[in-house]
Structure formats: structure tokens, C-alpha cells
XYZ file of C-alpha atoms in Angstrom:
220
model
C 131.077 42.273 -41.655
C 133.147 42.330 -38.063
C 131.649 42.733 -33.860
C 134.003 45.240 -32.872
C 131.542 45.935 -29.298
C 134.104 46.839 -26.789
C 134.032 44.887 -24.806
C 134.872 44.838 -20.513
C 137.099 42.615 -19.938
C 137.779 38.228 -20.482
C 135.428 35.999 -19.980
C 134.437 32.457 -20.013
C 133.314 32.660 -23.599
C 136.396 35.077 -24.611
C 138.603 32.437 -23.221
C 136.513 28.984 -25.287
C 136.799 30.718 -28.875
C 140.547 31.691 -28.451
C 140.627 27.740 -28.108
C 138.311 27.126 -30.922
C 140.867 29.587 -32.943
C 143.945 27.931 -32.224
C 142.407 24.188 -32.795
C 141.225 25.049 -35.942
C 144.610 26.714 -37.405
C 146.340 23.954 -35.682
C 144.425 21.722 -37.907
C 144.840 24.369 -40.702
C 148.474 22.690 -40.478
C 147.871 19.969 -39.795
C 146.197 19.398 -43.675
C 149.989 20.251 -44.719
C 149.116 23.817 -45.894
C 152.167 24.633 -45.652
C 154.075 21.998 -47.189
C 151.477 21.566 -50.385
C 152.980 25.956 -50.127
C 156.808 25.175 -50.079
C 156.755 23.214 -53.321
C 154.853 25.595 -55.520
C 157.217 28.932 -55.874
C 153.411 30.249 -57.751
C 151.165 29.201 -55.505
C 153.250 31.309 -52.917
C 152.759 34.426 -54.613
C 149.171 33.647 -55.063
C 148.854 33.141 -51.429
C 150.965 36.368 -50.048
C 148.967 39.017 -53.345
C 145.503 37.229 -50.923
C 146.591 38.560 -47.820
C 147.722 42.108 -49.395
C 144.063 42.236 -51.155
C 141.973 41.081 -48.169
C 144.476 44.082 -46.065
C 143.612 46.416 -48.462
C 139.845 45.536 -49.204
C 139.196 44.909 -45.306
C 140.703 48.471 -44.085
C 138.496 50.703 -45.917
C 134.694 49.745 -43.672
C 132.306 51.761 -42.105
C 131.056 51.109 -38.724
C 128.414 51.638 -36.747
C 127.694 53.197 -33.193
C 126.865 49.397 -31.215
C 128.853 47.321 -32.869
C 128.850 46.462 -36.434
C 131.934 46.957 -39.200
C 130.945 47.197 -42.776
C 133.495 46.095 -45.712
C 133.601 43.092 -48.470
C 134.678 40.890 -48.397
C 135.601 38.856 -51.206
C 137.006 36.040 -49.956
C 134.701 34.398 -52.592
C 136.736 35.501 -54.930
C 139.726 34.429 -52.644
C 138.829 30.930 -52.318
C 138.237 30.104 -56.053
C 141.395 30.734 -56.667
C 143.374 29.606 -53.410
C 140.948 26.951 -52.314
C 139.539 26.230 -48.667
C 142.319 25.328 -46.577
C 144.601 27.952 -47.963
C 142.067 30.165 -48.355
C 140.890 30.328 -44.756
C 144.431 30.804 -44.008
C 145.773 33.532 -46.149
C 142.023 35.772 -44.495
C 143.633 34.724 -41.280
C 146.205 36.209 -41.339
C 144.910 39.012 -43.135
C 142.637 40.147 -40.281
C 145.448 39.764 -37.985
C 147.615 42.228 -38.983
C 144.550 44.819 -38.921
C 143.894 43.508 -35.396
C 147.585 44.245 -34.964
C 147.539 47.849 -36.379
C 144.303 48.904 -34.463
C 141.132 48.398 -36.710
C 139.933 44.945 -35.479
C 139.640 43.642 -31.954
C 141.215 41.304 -30.348
C 139.385 39.432 -27.857
C 136.688 39.806 -30.549
C 139.476 38.339 -33.834
C 138.041 34.542 -32.999
C 134.059 35.180 -33.769
C 135.193 38.227 -36.935
C 137.523 35.266 -38.575
C 133.954 32.670 -38.409
C 132.294 36.039 -39.854
C 134.488 37.243 -42.244
C 136.591 34.496 -42.603
C 134.976 30.414 -42.072
C 131.572 31.056 -42.938
C 132.115 32.508 -46.749
C 135.055 30.071 -47.100
C 132.029 27.704 -46.273
C 128.978 28.897 -48.304
C 130.915 29.587 -51.341
C 132.360 25.826 -50.686
C 129.158 24.604 -51.304
C 128.396 26.846 -54.171
C 131.487 25.329 -56.101
C 130.047 21.544 -54.985
C 126.255 22.794 -55.474
C 127.872 23.470 -59.914
C 130.007 20.281 -59.718
C 126.888 18.711 -59.164
C 124.595 20.194 -61.554
C 127.168 19.494 -64.023
C 127.186 22.473 -66.130
C 129.209 22.588 -69.881
C 128.988 26.106 -69.818
C 131.747 28.033 -68.208
C 129.478 31.257 -67.904
C 128.131 29.302 -64.548
C 131.546 28.703 -62.644
C 131.077 32.196 -62.848
C 127.618 33.322 -61.550
C 127.121 30.669 -59.492
C 130.600 30.617 -57.898
C 131.769 34.176 -57.872
C 128.245 35.729 -58.456
C 125.532 34.619 -56.074
C 127.850 33.321 -54.479
C 129.691 35.884 -52.947
C 125.898 37.622 -52.887
C 125.425 35.225 -50.232
C 128.267 34.581 -48.585
C 128.125 39.028 -47.505
C 124.241 38.976 -47.138
C 125.334 35.261 -44.362
C 128.277 37.419 -42.794
C 125.730 40.762 -42.110
C 122.760 38.175 -40.588
C 124.728 36.840 -38.635
C 127.012 40.235 -37.593
C 124.655 41.817 -36.474
C 122.850 38.847 -34.188
C 126.351 38.527 -33.202
C 126.805 42.191 -31.828
C 123.136 42.600 -30.040
C 124.085 39.186 -28.225
C 127.419 40.893 -26.952
C 126.327 44.287 -26.486
C 124.657 45.653 -23.962
C 121.849 46.956 -26.220
C 118.123 46.230 -27.031
C 117.267 44.996 -30.360
C 115.730 48.556 -32.553
C 115.200 49.753 -35.295
C 118.548 50.033 -35.867
C 119.043 47.270 -36.124
C 116.493 46.213 -37.970
C 117.381 49.175 -40.669
C 120.427 47.667 -41.076
C 119.358 44.410 -43.162
C 116.687 46.310 -44.858
C 121.109 47.169 -46.671
C 121.342 43.815 -47.974
C 120.621 43.752 -51.238
C 122.688 46.989 -51.773
C 125.346 45.876 -50.486
C 125.538 41.943 -52.286
C 124.981 43.355 -55.519
C 128.309 44.876 -55.524
C 129.996 42.241 -53.536
C 129.198 39.306 -56.336
C 130.193 42.360 -58.915
C 133.472 42.599 -57.291
C 134.093 38.902 -57.246
C 132.468 38.276 -60.415
C 134.064 40.701 -62.309
C 137.660 39.270 -60.335
C 137.528 36.197 -61.482
C 136.004 36.849 -65.113
C 139.449 38.468 -65.099
C 141.930 35.494 -64.362
C 139.560 33.352 -65.511
C 140.425 35.295 -69.279
C 143.567 36.415 -68.971
C 145.416 33.312 -65.887
C 142.886 30.280 -65.626
C 145.009 28.223 -64.176
C 145.264 30.314 -60.849
C 142.147 29.422 -59.834
C 142.217 25.920 -58.380
C 139.359 25.342 -58.357
C 138.926 25.744 -62.698
C 138.407 22.585 -63.786
C 138.711 23.563 -67.924
C 137.482 19.628 -68.960
C 134.569 20.467 -67.624
C 132.985 22.676 -69.961
C 132.520 23.438 -73.651
């Protein structure tokens, strides 16, 4: 979910959001992500593949007249594969590529990164922690809680915050169109969960070592 409301110009909150984005990217780089990436060639392939995957997935979208642009996220799968920092960086690069192609707004790039990348990664990470604390021994718990449920929760939260952001930024008052979008949430949550769940299941069967957050020793 992205917010593509047309802004009349650069204002104080746009500048502030860009400063926050710069600090955000600097924090990721300071965490030694690139050093870890350079040392592992196989991880580089997964990282670049994730950028291509997200760029293509987010390119397929449907934009509403008053601002919201809907598309599948896929961030739960990417987070489970790359872990937090690399998933944040991959999503940020993918969305920046779309902005370069004119498919996303440069002025609203920090907001859209928060909606499309940061919040989904945080929610997926929370699901991972909850699943680990519950100490489930069946590996299906990893798939259902982190991939299916986690993905459905990420896109529902992204849409709720995205619609609210478009309403606050735009000049239009809250209308029945805004409310109607929220009624479609269950129809969007299920496909998002299925897509991420199927991807994680396939990778777990054939390439379990690709899942950076999966510890096979925890499961029977």
C-alpha cells in the first residue's frame, strides 16, 4: 500500500520525513549490513533477487483517485528470508527504483517506505518473536504464524495506516469511498497470506537454508 496524493509543494513535514529517512538508512548501514553482505556471496544473490522480486511485485498495482495505491507486499517472505536489516534495505531500494521509474512519488517516498517496508518488517519480526516464545515444535507453526498470519497482518496494517495517511495529507474529507476500501480488507488479506505462505513453504521444502529466520533444530 502506498500513498500517492499529489502535493502542491515541499513543506516542513516532507523535509522532516526525508531527514528521518536519511537517518534510517544511515542506521541500517552503520549496523554493518554491507560488510555482512560482502562476506557471503550466496546472501548477495538472495538480496538482489529480493529487490527484483519486490520491484516487479509492486509494479503491479491499482491506484484509487484520491491517493491510495494497492499492491501485494511480499515483505513477510523477504523478511523471513533476509532477516530485518537486509529486508529493510532491499525494500527501500526496490521502492526507490519504482520512484525512479515514475511509479511512486519522490516527495512521499519516506512515508511510503514506512507503509510498505518498515511497518511490515516490524510486524513480521514481532510474529517471529511470538512464535519463538510460544516454543512450538511443529514447523507448520513457523509457516502459518510468520508467513500466512504475519503477511495478512502486515498488509491490513499497511492499508489502514495508508488510507488514514492519504486522508490526512489530502484535501478531501472522509467519505464513503474511504470506508468502502476498509471493507475490502479481508479480500486482500487472504491472497497476501497465501502468496507469502506458499513462497515460504516452497523455499522450506527445497532450500531451507535460504530462510535466515528458520532454525530447523527447534522443530521435530
